[in-house]
Amino acid sequence: MADDHDDRPAYDPSDPTPPEREPPYRQTAPQTAFTNTQVTVGFLVSLIGLAVIFGLPLVLA
């Protein structure tokens, strides 16, 4: 992590002159691919949730 800060140019907020070079792009965690099993489980959980949210009130009405 310390190397990330060493790569950035010095910046003084009181000095309106921008840094000599552009700061590096922000790096975030890479997105991992979902497996078909994970997609299927997520879809089924969504369907069950929708059935409970909309089906239960219809059954009780």
JSON list of C-alpha atoms in Angstrom, two decimals:
[
{"chain": "A", "resi": 1, "resn": "MET", "atom": "CA", "xyz": [0.00, 0.00, 0.00]},
{"chain": "A", "resi": 2, "resn": "ALA", "atom": "CA", "xyz": [2.85, 2.42, 0.72]},
{"chain": "A", "resi": 3, "resn": "ASP", "atom": "CA", "xyz": [4.01, 2.15, -2.89]},
{"chain": "A", "resi": 4, "resn": "ASP", "atom": "CA", "xyz": [0.65, 3.49, -4.09]},
{"chain": "A", "resi": 5, "resn": "HIS", "atom": "CA", "xyz": [1.21, 6.79, -2.29]},
{"chain": "A", "resi": 6, "resn": "ASP", "atom": "CA", "xyz": [4.82, 7.09, -3.48]},
{"chain": "A", "resi": 7, "resn": "ASP", "atom": "CA", "xyz": [3.61, 7.07, -7.10]},
{"chain": "A", "resi": 8, "resn": "ARG", "atom": "CA", "xyz": [1.44, 10.16, -6.65]},
{"chain": "A", "resi": 9, "resn": "PRO", "atom": "CA", "xyz": [2.84, 13.61, -7.36]},
{"chain": "A", "resi": 10, "resn": "ALA", "atom": "CA", "xyz": [2.97, 16.08, -4.50]},
{"chain": "A", "resi": 11, "resn": "TYR", "atom": "CA", "xyz": [-0.05, 18.35, -4.33]},
{"chain": "A", "resi": 12, "resn": "ASP", "atom": "CA", "xyz": [-0.48, 21.48, -2.25]},
{"chain": "A", "resi": 13, "resn": "PRO", "atom": "CA", "xyz": [-4.13, 22.67, -2.04]},
{"chain": "A", "resi": 14, "resn": "SER", "atom": "CA", "xyz": [-3.00, 26.26, -1.44]},
{"chain": "A", "resi": 15, "resn": "ASP", "atom": "CA", "xyz": [-1.06, 26.27, -4.74]},
{"chain": "A", "resi": 16, "resn": "PRO", "atom": "CA", "xyz": [-3.45, 26.45, -7.74]},
{"chain": "A", "resi": 17, "resn": "THR", "atom": "CA", "xyz": [-0.80, 25.05, -10.10]},
{"chain": "A", "resi": 18, "resn": "PRO", "atom": "CA", "xyz": [-1.69, 21.46, -11.00]},
{"chain": "A", "resi": 19, "resn": "PRO", "atom": "CA", "xyz": [0.90, 18.69, -10.58]},
{"chain": "A", "resi": 20, "resn": "GLU", "atom": "CA", "xyz": [3.44, 18.21, -13.39]},
{"chain": "A", "resi": 21, "resn": "ARG", "atom": "CA", "xyz": [1.99, 14.87, -14.37]},
{"chain": "A", "resi": 22, "resn": "GLU", "atom": "CA", "xyz": [-1.43, 13.29, -14.09]},
{"chain": "A", "resi": 23, "resn": "PRO", "atom": "CA", "xyz": [-1.98, 11.15, -10.99]},
{"chain": "A", "resi": 24, "resn": "PRO", "atom": "CA", "xyz": [-2.35, 7.41, -11.63]},
{"chain": "A", "resi": 25, "resn": "TYR", "atom": "CA", "xyz": [-5.80, 5.97, -12.21]},
{"chain": "A", "resi": 26, "resn": "ARG", "atom": "CA", "xyz": [-7.66, 4.85, -9.13]},
{"chain": "A", "resi": 27, "resn": "GLN", "atom": "CA", "xyz": [-7.32, 1.15, -8.64]},
{"chain": "A", "resi": 28, "resn": "THR", "atom": "CA", "xyz": [-10.17, -0.88, -7.21]},
{"chain": "A", "resi": 29, "resn": "ALA", "atom": "CA", "xyz": [-10.63, -4.57, -6.62]},
{"chain": "A", "resi": 30, "resn": "PRO", "atom": "CA", "xyz": [-11.09, -6.50, -9.86]},
{"chain": "A", "resi": 31, "resn": "GLN", "atom": "CA", "xyz": [-14.51, -7.92, -10.50]},
{"chain": "A", "resi": 32, "resn": "THR", "atom": "CA", "xyz": [-14.56, -11.69, -10.47]},
{"chain": "A", "resi": 33, "resn": "ALA", "atom": "CA", "xyz": [-16.68, -13.61, -12.92]},
{"chain": "A", "resi": 34, "resn": "PHE", "atom": "CA", "xyz": [-19.82, -15.29, -11.61]},
{"chain": "A", "resi": 35, "resn": "THR", "atom": "CA", "xyz": [-20.27, -18.98, -12.22]},
{"chain": "A", "resi": 36, "resn": "ASN", "atom": "CA", "xyz": [-23.49, -20.31, -13.73]},
{"chain": "A", "resi": 37, "resn": "THR", "atom": "CA", "xyz": [-24.31, -21.92, -10.39]},
{"chain": "A", "resi": 38, "resn": "GLN", "atom": "CA", "xyz": [-24.03, -18.58, -8.59]},
{"chain": "A", "resi": 39, "resn": "VAL", "atom": "CA", "xyz": [-26.22, -16.89, -11.18]},
{"chain": "A", "resi": 40, "resn": "THR", "atom": "CA", "xyz": [-28.84, -19.64, -10.90]},
{"chain": "A", "resi": 41, "resn": "VAL", "atom": "CA", "xyz": [-28.90, -19.49, -7.09]},
{"chain": "A", "resi": 42, "resn": "GLY", "atom": "CA", "xyz": [-29.21, -15.70, -7.19]},
{"chain": "A", "resi": 43, "resn": "PHE", "atom": "CA", "xyz": [-32.06, -15.92, -9.69]},
{"chain": "A", "resi": 44, "resn": "LEU", "atom": "CA", "xyz": [-33.90, -18.49, -7.58]},
{"chain": "A", "resi": 45, "resn": "VAL", "atom": "CA", "xyz": [-33.47, -16.41, -4.43]},
{"chain": "A", "resi": 46, "resn": "SER", "atom": "CA", "xyz": [-34.86, -13.41, -6.30]},
{"chain": "A", "resi": 47, "resn": "LEU", "atom": "CA", "xyz": [-37.87, -15.40, -7.51]},
{"chain": "A", "resi": 48, "resn": "ILE", "atom": "CA", "xyz": [-38.60, -16.71, -4.01]},
{"chain": "A", "resi": 49, "resn": "GLY", "atom": "CA", "xyz": [-38.27, -13.19, -2.60]},
{"chain": "A", "resi": 50, "resn": "LEU", "atom": "CA", "xyz": [-40.66, -11.79, -5.20]},
{"chain": "A", "resi": 51, "resn": "ALA", "atom": "CA", "xyz": [-43.12, -14.62, -4.52]},
{"chain": "A", "resi": 52, "resn": "VAL", "atom": "CA", "xyz": [-43.08, -13.81, -0.81]},
{"chain": "A", "resi": 53, "resn": "ILE", "atom": "CA", "xyz": [-43.36, -10.05, -1.33]},
{"chain": "A", "resi": 54, "resn": "PHE", "atom": "CA", "xyz": [-46.21, -10.17, -3.85]},
{"chain": "A", "resi": 55, "resn": "GLY", "atom": "CA", "xyz": [-47.72, -13.63, -3.34]},
{"chain": "A", "resi": 56, "resn": "LEU", "atom": "CA", "xyz": [-48.15, -13.56, 0.42]},
{"chain": "A", "resi": 57, "resn": "PRO", "atom": "CA", "xyz": [-50.28, -10.38, 0.44]},
{"chain": "A", "resi": 58, "resn": "LEU", "atom": "CA", "xyz": [-52.43, -11.77, -2.38]},
{"chain": "A", "resi": 59, "resn": "VAL", "atom": "CA", "xyz": [-52.99, -15.00, -0.46]},
{"chain": "A", "resi": 60, "resn": "LEU", "atom": "CA", "xyz": [-53.82, -13.15, 2.75]},
{"chain": "A", "resi": 61, "resn": "ALA", "atom": "CA", "xyz": [-56.17, -10.67, 1.04]}
]
